[in-house]
Amino acid sequence: MNRYSIDPRILALCERVTRKRARTVIDHIIAHGFITTEELKETYGYDHPPRAIRDVREEGIPLITDSVINKSGRKIGAYRFDSPDNIKNGRIGGRKAFSKAFKEALIRKYDSRDAITGDQVEQRYLQIDHRVPYQVAGDTEHDELNLNAYMLLDASNQRAKSFTCESCENGLNTQDPEICMSCYWAYPEGYSHVATKPVRQLVLTWSGADEVHTYEALKLRAESEGITIKTLLARLLGK
């Protein structure tokens, strides 16, 4: 493949990309026609190939997921440019940066609490996250006056949400924002599914001497009965 065989609309978007990981993927596809998960790991050292591919898609550049046979005869994932008709306009140019004032407004609104655990966290450890993932909606509705469209998460919960969304059927294929709106990872305070699965999820944190003592007592009782704390709590609540 060479630059002249690529649709100029795709090429124009590619030329705007500056982020290193996305740039690496793009340059390889331009030179070779596609890039494999194996090349992402072995040639470029990216241990989690979907993250590198997501970086390109977040720039608005559509990619097709395919498969090829490697030298050992095994099928591996491969990615190539998709039709320019599938360009995601809300993502052109990548994510938009949030202002300091916007984060301060979110801190005031949510009382510096992580949206998943509900725990108060030092402001510097909280990060702004789209309730509907960027990979689904892009920044088409980037509006710093609409605080309800965003949430605050600490680093661990942001990674957990990102990992879940990367493997969610809606995030990968359907990309329907309405499905995201009823997901635990968008609205943990009121949801009907977790990444399209009929699951209910609760994060419990025991803090302070009294609560830690209660947790340790529950743990010991669960271990003595050969069950999990989850099963023990369900039994106690059922009484």
PDB file of C-alpha atoms in Angstrom:
ATOM      1  CA  MET A   1       0.000   0.000   0.000  1.00  0.00           C
ATOM      2  CA  ASN A   2       1.127   3.572  -0.593  1.00  0.00           C
ATOM      3  CA  ARG A   3      -0.317   6.962   0.269  1.00  0.00           C
ATOM      4  CA  TYR A   4      -1.848   7.350  -3.177  1.00  0.00           C
ATOM      5  CA  SER A   5      -4.036   4.257  -2.787  1.00  0.00           C
ATOM      6  CA  ILE A   6      -5.641   5.546   0.406  1.00  0.00           C
ATOM      7  CA  ASP A   7      -8.845   7.553   0.180  1.00  0.00           C
ATOM      8  CA  PRO A   8      -7.838  11.213   0.541  1.00  0.00           C
ATOM      9  CA  ARG A   9     -10.469  11.755   3.261  1.00  0.00           C
ATOM     10  CA  ILE A  10      -8.840   9.071   5.407  1.00  0.00           C
ATOM     11  CA  LEU A  11      -5.368  10.357   4.599  1.00  0.00           C
ATOM     12  CA  ALA A  12      -6.338  13.918   5.537  1.00  0.00           C
ATOM     13  CA  LEU A  13      -7.418  12.725   8.995  1.00  0.00           C
ATOM     14  CA  CYS A  14      -4.256  10.649   9.385  1.00  0.00           C
ATOM     15  CA  GLU A  15      -2.068  13.650   8.689  1.00  0.00           C
ATOM     16  CA  ARG A  16      -3.643  15.511  11.634  1.00  0.00           C
ATOM     17  CA  VAL A  17      -2.729  12.843  14.199  1.00  0.00           C
ATOM     18  CA  THR A  18       0.196  13.627  16.492  1.00  0.00           C
ATOM     19  CA  ARG A  19      -0.250  11.227  19.423  1.00  0.00           C
ATOM     20  CA  LYS A  20       2.635   8.750  19.338  1.00  0.00           C
ATOM     21  CA  ARG A  21       0.777   5.453  19.731  1.00  0.00           C
ATOM     22  CA  ALA A  22      -1.932   6.339  17.212  1.00  0.00           C
ATOM     23  CA  ARG A  23       0.708   7.741  14.850  1.00  0.00           C
ATOM     24  CA  THR A  24       2.657   4.457  15.033  1.00  0.00           C
ATOM     25  CA  VAL A  25      -0.405   2.401  14.083  1.00  0.00           C
ATOM     26  CA  ILE A  26      -1.367   4.769  11.256  1.00  0.00           C
ATOM     27  CA  ASP A  27       2.121   4.884   9.729  1.00  0.00           C
ATOM     28  CA  HIS A  28       2.327   1.083   9.758  1.00  0.00           C
ATOM     29  CA  ILE A  29      -1.059   0.683   8.048  1.00  0.00           C
ATOM     30  CA  ILE A  30      -0.126   3.270   5.421  1.00  0.00           C
ATOM     31  CA  ALA A  31       3.111   1.394   4.716  1.00  0.00           C
ATOM     32  CA  HIS A  32       1.807  -2.184   4.843  1.00  0.00           C
ATOM     33  CA  GLY A  33      -1.973  -2.065   4.379  1.00  0.00           C
ATOM     34  CA  PHE A  34      -2.775  -3.438   7.842  1.00  0.00           C
ATOM     35  CA  ILE A  35      -1.297  -4.031  11.277  1.00  0.00           C
ATOM     36  CA  THR A  36      -1.684  -7.175  13.389  1.00  0.00           C
ATOM     37  CA  THR A  37      -1.993  -7.700  17.120  1.00  0.00           C
ATOM     38  CA  GLU A  38       1.265  -9.631  16.893  1.00  0.00           C
ATOM     39  CA  GLU A  39       3.090  -6.667  15.327  1.00  0.00           C
ATOM     40  CA  LEU A  40       1.668  -4.306  17.915  1.00  0.00           C
ATOM     41  CA  LYS A  41       3.098  -6.507  20.658  1.00  0.00           C
ATOM     42  CA  GLU A  42       6.361  -7.760  19.191  1.00  0.00           C
ATOM     43  CA  THR A  43       7.436  -4.907  16.910  1.00  0.00           C
ATOM     44  CA  TYR A  44       6.161  -1.940  18.889  1.00  0.00           C
ATOM     45  CA  GLY A  45       5.945  -3.318  22.423  1.00  0.00           C
ATOM     46  CA  TYR A  46       2.257  -2.579  23.033  1.00  0.00           C
ATOM     47  CA  ASP A  47       1.121  -5.244  25.490  1.00  0.00           C
ATOM     48  CA  HIS A  48      -2.543  -4.355  25.044  1.00  0.00           C
ATOM     49  CA  PRO A  49      -3.146  -3.919  21.269  1.00  0.00           C
ATOM     50  CA  PRO A  50      -6.823  -2.845  21.589  1.00  0.00           C
ATOM     51  CA  ARG A  51      -5.674   0.307  23.401  1.00  0.00           C
ATOM     52  CA  ALA A  52      -3.467   1.300  20.456  1.00  0.00           C
ATOM     53  CA  ILE A  53      -6.306   0.621  18.018  1.00  0.00           C
ATOM     54  CA  ARG A  54      -8.709   2.605  20.186  1.00  0.00           C
ATOM     55  CA  ASP A  55      -6.325   5.574  20.032  1.00  0.00           C
ATOM     56  CA  VAL A  56      -6.697   5.615  16.240  1.00  0.00           C
ATOM     57  CA  ARG A  57     -10.477   5.265  16.353  1.00  0.00           C
ATOM     58  CA  GLU A  58     -10.665   8.088  18.887  1.00  0.00           C
ATOM     59  CA  GLU A  59      -9.112  10.330  16.248  1.00  0.00           C
ATOM     60  CA  GLY A  60     -12.187   9.656  14.092  1.00  0.00           C
ATOM     61  CA  ILE A  61     -10.364   7.249  11.761  1.00  0.00           C
ATOM     62  CA  PRO A  62     -12.468   4.138  11.039  1.00  0.00           C
ATOM     63  CA  LEU A  63     -10.749   0.762  11.190  1.00  0.00           C
ATOM     64  CA  ILE A  64     -11.936  -2.713  10.164  1.00  0.00           C
ATOM     65  CA  THR A  65     -11.107  -5.632  12.432  1.00  0.00           C
ATOM     66  CA  ASP A  66     -10.028  -8.612  10.337  1.00  0.00           C
ATOM     67  CA  SER A  67      -7.878 -11.713  10.727  1.00  0.00           C
ATOM     68  CA  VAL A  68      -4.785 -13.042   8.970  1.00  0.00           C
ATOM     69  CA  ILE A  69      -2.635 -16.159   9.281  1.00  0.00           C
ATOM     70  CA  ASN A  70       0.749 -15.625  10.928  1.00  0.00           C
ATOM     71  CA  LYS A  71       3.991 -17.502  10.192  1.00  0.00           C
ATOM     72  CA  SER A  72       3.065 -20.313  12.569  1.00  0.00           C
ATOM     73  CA  GLY A  73      -0.265 -20.858  10.823  1.00  0.00           C
ATOM     74  CA  ARG A  74      -2.325 -19.294  13.601  1.00  0.00           C
ATOM     75  CA  LYS A  75      -5.138 -16.784  13.055  1.00  0.00           C
ATOM     76  CA  ILE A  76      -4.425 -13.381  14.563  1.00  0.00           C
ATOM     77  CA  GLY A  77      -6.288 -10.074  14.581  1.00  0.00           C
ATOM     78  CA  ALA A  78      -5.500  -7.479  11.948  1.00  0.00           C
ATOM     79  CA  TYR A  79      -6.684  -3.900  11.420  1.00  0.00           C
ATOM     80  CA  ARG A  80      -7.000  -1.835   8.263  1.00  0.00           C
ATOM     81  CA  PHE A  81      -8.649   1.431   7.241  1.00  0.00           C
ATOM     82  CA  ASP A  82     -12.417   1.240   6.788  1.00  0.00           C
ATOM     83  CA  SER A  83     -14.554   3.186   4.321  1.00  0.00           C
ATOM     84  CA  PRO A  84     -14.374   6.984   4.715  1.00  0.00           C
ATOM     85  CA  ASP A  85     -18.186   6.891   4.920  1.00  0.00           C
ATOM     86  CA  ASN A  86     -17.687   5.567   8.459  1.00  0.00           C
ATOM     87  CA  ILE A  87     -15.604   8.509   9.662  1.00  0.00           C
ATOM     88  CA  LYS A  88     -16.780   9.529  13.142  1.00  0.00           C
ATOM     89  CA  ASN A  89     -17.185  13.303  12.887  1.00  0.00           C
ATOM     90  CA  GLY A  90     -17.459  13.847  16.627  1.00  0.00           C
ATOM     91  CA  ARG A  91     -14.000  12.379  17.102  1.00  0.00           C
ATOM     92  CA  ILE A  92     -12.026  14.229  14.436  1.00  0.00           C
ATOM     93  CA  GLY A  93      -8.926  15.641  16.064  1.00  0.00           C
ATOM     94  CA  GLY A  94      -9.177  13.389  19.115  1.00  0.00           C
ATOM     95  CA  ARG A  95     -10.417  14.193  22.587  1.00  0.00           C
ATOM     96  CA  LYS A  96     -10.934  17.807  23.567  1.00  0.00           C
ATOM     97  CA  ALA A  97      -9.156  18.997  26.697  1.00  0.00           C
ATOM     98  CA  PHE A  98     -11.252  20.004  29.691  1.00  0.00           C
ATOM     99  CA  SER A  99     -10.676  23.356  31.353  1.00  0.00           C
ATOM    100  CA  LYS A 100      -9.547  23.692  34.967  1.00  0.00           C
ATOM    101  CA  ALA A 101     -12.750  25.590  35.730  1.00  0.00           C
ATOM    102  CA  PHE A 102     -14.827  22.681  34.414  1.00  0.00           C
ATOM    103  CA  LYS A 103     -13.155  20.199  36.759  1.00  0.00           C
ATOM    104  CA  GLU A 104     -13.656  22.609  39.650  1.00  0.00           C
ATOM    105  CA  ALA A 105     -17.367  22.813  38.786  1.00  0.00           C
ATOM    106  CA  LEU A 106     -17.607  19.000  38.785  1.00  0.00           C
ATOM    107  CA  ILE A 107     -15.782  18.824  42.122  1.00  0.00           C
ATOM    108  CA  ARG A 108     -18.355  21.202  43.609  1.00  0.00           C
ATOM    109  CA  LYS A 109     -21.302  19.332  42.061  1.00  0.00           C
ATOM    110  CA  TYR A 110     -20.186  15.862  43.174  1.00  0.00           C
ATOM    111  CA  ASP A 111     -18.537  16.920  46.446  1.00  0.00           C
ATOM    112  CA  SER A 112     -15.176  15.501  45.296  1.00  0.00           C
ATOM    113  CA  ARG A 113     -16.611  11.964  45.276  1.00  0.00           C
ATOM    114  CA  ASP A 114     -15.771   9.048  43.007  1.00  0.00           C
ATOM    115  CA  ALA A 115     -18.942   8.196  41.067  1.00  0.00           C
ATOM    116  CA  ILE A 116     -18.542   4.432  41.499  1.00  0.00           C
ATOM    117  CA  THR A 117     -17.623   4.108  45.175  1.00  0.00           C
ATOM    118  CA  GLY A 118     -19.195   7.328  46.423  1.00  0.00           C
ATOM    119  CA  ASP A 119     -16.067   7.916  48.510  1.00  0.00           C
ATOM    120  CA  GLN A 120     -14.602  11.388  48.884  1.00  0.00           C
ATOM    121  CA  VAL A 121     -11.231  11.536  47.151  1.00  0.00           C
ATOM    122  CA  GLU A 122      -8.578  14.228  47.024  1.00  0.00           C
ATOM    123  CA  GLN A 123      -9.282  16.398  43.999  1.00  0.00           C
ATOM    124  CA  ARG A 124      -5.928  15.643  42.362  1.00  0.00           C
ATOM    125  CA  TYR A 125      -6.786  11.936  42.202  1.00  0.00           C
ATOM    126  CA  LEU A 126     -10.113  12.436  40.418  1.00  0.00           C
ATOM    127  CA  GLN A 127     -10.352  12.421  36.631  1.00  0.00           C
ATOM    128  CA  ILE A 128     -13.144  13.624  34.361  1.00  0.00           C
ATOM    129  CA  ASP A 129     -14.860  10.890  32.404  1.00  0.00           C
ATOM    130  CA  HIS A 130     -17.688  10.935  29.851  1.00  0.00           C
ATOM    131  CA  ARG A 131     -20.706   9.066  31.213  1.00  0.00           C
ATOM    132  CA  VAL A 132     -21.298   7.757  27.676  1.00  0.00           C
ATOM    133  CA  PRO A 133     -17.847   6.550  26.588  1.00  0.00           C
ATOM    134  CA  TYR A 134     -15.915   8.580  24.060  1.00  0.00           C
ATOM    135  CA  GLN A 135     -15.595   5.461  21.881  1.00  0.00           C
ATOM    136  CA  VAL A 136     -19.398   5.490  21.463  1.00  0.00           C
ATOM    137  CA  ALA A 137     -20.367   9.160  21.343  1.00  0.00           C
ATOM    138  CA  GLY A 138     -17.085  10.952  20.723  1.00  0.00           C
ATOM    139  CA  ASP A 139     -17.095  14.630  21.622  1.00  0.00           C
ATOM    140  CA  THR A 140     -20.136  15.531  19.552  1.00  0.00           C
ATOM    141  CA  GLU A 141     -21.792  16.837  22.705  1.00  0.00           C
ATOM    142  CA  HIS A 142     -18.735  18.320  24.399  1.00  0.00           C
ATOM    143  CA  ASP A 143     -20.375  20.963  26.553  1.00  0.00           C
ATOM    144  CA  GLU A 144     -18.790  22.180  29.762  1.00  0.00           C
ATOM    145  CA  LEU A 145     -22.121  23.640  30.841  1.00  0.00           C
ATOM    146  CA  ASN A 146     -23.678  20.156  30.870  1.00  0.00           C
ATOM    147  CA  LEU A 147     -22.188  18.764  34.071  1.00  0.00           C
ATOM    148  CA  ASN A 148     -24.627  15.832  34.088  1.00  0.00           C
ATOM    149  CA  ALA A 149     -22.931  14.319  31.016  1.00  0.00           C
ATOM    150  CA  TYR A 150     -19.716  13.723  32.958  1.00  0.00           C
ATOM    151  CA  MET A 151     -18.567  11.914  36.066  1.00  0.00           C
ATOM    152  CA  LEU A 152     -15.512  11.917  38.336  1.00  0.00           C
ATOM    153  CA  LEU A 153     -13.520   8.710  38.765  1.00  0.00           C
ATOM    154  CA  ASP A 154     -10.284   7.807  40.480  1.00  0.00           C
ATOM    155  CA  ALA A 155      -7.590   6.153  38.361  1.00  0.00           C
ATOM    156  CA  SER A 156      -8.509   2.569  39.289  1.00  0.00           C
ATOM    157  CA  ASN A 157     -12.198   2.986  38.472  1.00  0.00           C
ATOM    158  CA  GLN A 158     -11.419   4.827  35.257  1.00  0.00           C
ATOM    159  CA  ARG A 159      -9.211   1.905  34.185  1.00  0.00           C
ATOM    160  CA  ALA A 160     -11.939  -0.574  35.172  1.00  0.00           C
ATOM    161  CA  LYS A 161     -14.554   1.339  33.170  1.00  0.00           C
ATOM    162  CA  SER A 162     -12.225   1.664  30.184  1.00  0.00           C
ATOM    163  CA  PHE A 163     -11.394  -2.066  30.234  1.00  0.00           C
ATOM    164  CA  THR A 164     -15.093  -3.010  30.444  1.00  0.00           C
ATOM    165  CA  CYS A 165     -16.147  -0.656  27.650  1.00  0.00           C
ATOM    166  CA  GLU A 166     -13.361  -1.942  25.389  1.00  0.00           C
ATOM    167  CA  SER A 167     -14.856  -5.440  25.463  1.00  0.00           C
ATOM    168  CA  CYS A 168     -18.538  -4.457  25.554  1.00  0.00           C
ATOM    169  CA  GLU A 169     -20.607  -5.430  22.510  1.00  0.00           C
ATOM    170  CA  ASN A 170     -22.203  -2.007  22.411  1.00  0.00           C
ATOM    171  CA  GLY A 171     -18.848  -0.258  22.596  1.00  0.00           C
ATOM    172  CA  LEU A 172     -17.316  -2.450  19.929  1.00  0.00           C
ATOM    173  CA  ASN A 173     -20.132  -2.737  17.413  1.00  0.00           C
ATOM    174  CA  THR A 174     -23.610  -1.350  18.127  1.00  0.00           C
ATOM    175  CA  GLN A 175     -22.402   1.969  19.565  1.00  0.00           C
ATOM    176  CA  ASP A 176     -25.831   3.092  20.709  1.00  0.00           C
ATOM    177  CA  PRO A 177     -25.546   5.901  23.304  1.00  0.00           C
ATOM    178  CA  GLU A 178     -28.980   4.995  24.723  1.00  0.00           C
ATOM    179  CA  ILE A 179     -27.660   1.577  25.752  1.00  0.00           C
ATOM    180  CA  CYS A 180     -24.768   3.271  27.549  1.00  0.00           C
ATOM    181  CA  MET A 181     -27.157   5.622  29.337  1.00  0.00           C
ATOM    182  CA  SER A 182     -28.711   2.702  31.206  1.00  0.00           C
ATOM    183  CA  CYS A 183     -25.369   1.044  32.059  1.00  0.00           C
ATOM    184  CA  TYR A 184     -23.806   0.833  35.521  1.00  0.00           C
ATOM    185  CA  TRP A 185     -20.608   2.442  34.259  1.00  0.00           C
ATOM    186  CA  ALA A 186     -22.517   5.544  33.128  1.00  0.00           C
ATOM    187  CA  TYR A 187     -25.077   5.861  35.917  1.00  0.00           C
ATOM    188  CA  PRO A 188     -24.191   3.617  38.899  1.00  0.00           C
ATOM    189  CA  GLU A 189     -26.942   5.367  40.862  1.00  0.00           C
ATOM    190  CA  GLY A 190     -29.614   3.960  38.522  1.00  0.00           C
ATOM    191  CA  TYR A 191     -28.934   1.320  35.860  1.00  0.00           C
ATOM    192  CA  SER A 192     -30.476  -1.747  34.222  1.00  0.00           C
ATOM    193  CA  HIS A 193     -27.370  -3.616  33.041  1.00  0.00           C
ATOM    194  CA  VAL A 194     -23.577  -3.794  33.288  1.00  0.00           C
ATOM    195  CA  ALA A 195     -22.036  -3.648  29.812  1.00  0.00           C
ATOM    196  CA  THR A 196     -25.307  -5.113  28.364  1.00  0.00           C
ATOM    197  CA  LYS A 197     -25.255  -8.024  30.851  1.00  0.00           C
ATOM    198  CA  PRO A 198     -28.082  -8.583  33.395  1.00  0.00           C
ATOM    199  CA  VAL A 199     -25.844  -7.884  36.387  1.00  0.00           C
ATOM    200  CA  ARG A 200     -26.179  -5.832  39.561  1.00  0.00           C
ATOM    201  CA  GLN A 201     -22.985  -4.446  41.034  1.00  0.00           C
ATOM    202  CA  LEU A 202     -22.160  -2.861  44.375  1.00  0.00           C
ATOM    203  CA  VAL A 203     -18.828  -1.498  45.609  1.00  0.00           C
ATOM    204  CA  LEU A 204     -18.505  -1.602  49.401  1.00  0.00           C
ATOM    205  CA  THR A 205     -15.670   0.045  51.284  1.00  0.00           C
ATOM    206  CA  TRP A 206     -15.143  -0.403  55.006  1.00  0.00           C
ATOM    207  CA  SER A 207     -13.259   2.567  56.476  1.00  0.00           C
ATOM    208  CA  GLY A 208     -12.404   3.581  60.012  1.00  0.00           C
ATOM    209  CA  ALA A 209     -11.627   1.302  62.938  1.00  0.00           C
ATOM    210  CA  ASP A 210     -15.235   0.255  63.655  1.00  0.00           C
ATOM    211  CA  GLU A 211     -16.059  -0.609  60.027  1.00  0.00           C
ATOM    212  CA  VAL A 212     -12.773  -2.475  59.534  1.00  0.00           C
ATOM    213  CA  HIS A 213     -13.491  -4.480  62.689  1.00  0.00           C
ATOM    214  CA  THR A 214     -16.938  -5.366  61.270  1.00  0.00           C
ATOM    215  CA  TYR A 215     -15.373  -6.438  57.957  1.00  0.00           C
ATOM    216  CA  GLU A 216     -12.783  -8.655  59.671  1.00  0.00           C
ATOM    217  CA  ALA A 217     -15.542 -10.295  61.722  1.00  0.00           C
ATOM    218  CA  LEU A 218     -17.548 -10.999  58.565  1.00  0.00           C
ATOM    219  CA  LYS A 219     -14.462 -12.364  56.841  1.00  0.00           C
ATOM    220  CA  LEU A 220     -13.663 -14.737  59.710  1.00  0.00           C
ATOM    221  CA  ARG A 221     -17.266 -15.975  59.863  1.00  0.00           C
ATOM    222  CA  ALA A 222     -17.382 -16.530  56.096  1.00  0.00           C
ATOM    223  CA  GLU A 223     -14.101 -18.453  56.166  1.00  0.00           C
ATOM    224  CA  SER A 224     -15.276 -20.616  59.067  1.00  0.00           C
ATOM    225  CA  GLU A 225     -18.427 -21.518  57.115  1.00  0.00           C
ATOM    226  CA  GLY A 226     -16.520 -22.092  53.869  1.00  0.00           C
ATOM    227  CA  ILE A 227     -18.412 -19.401  51.968  1.00  0.00           C
ATOM    228  CA  THR A 228     -17.641 -15.972  50.514  1.00  0.00           C
ATOM    229  CA  ILE A 229     -18.431 -12.670  52.208  1.00  0.00           C
ATOM    230  CA  LYS A 230     -20.870 -12.026  49.367  1.00  0.00           C
ATOM    231  CA  THR A 231     -22.774 -15.224  50.163  1.00  0.00           C
ATOM    232  CA  LEU A 232     -22.720 -14.428  53.880  1.00  0.00           C
ATOM    233  CA  LEU A 233     -24.095 -10.935  53.327  1.00  0.00           C
ATOM    234  CA  ALA A 234     -26.841 -12.301  51.079  1.00  0.00           C
ATOM    235  CA  ARG A 235     -27.782 -14.802  53.758  1.00  0.00           C
ATOM    236  CA  LEU A 236     -27.845 -12.140  56.480  1.00  0.00           C
ATOM    237  CA  LEU A 237     -29.919  -9.771  54.360  1.00  0.00           C
ATOM    238  CA  GLY A 238     -32.331 -12.575  53.568  1.00  0.00           C
ATOM    239  CA  LYS A 239     -33.136 -13.153  57.220  1.00  0.00           C
TER     240      LYS A 239
END
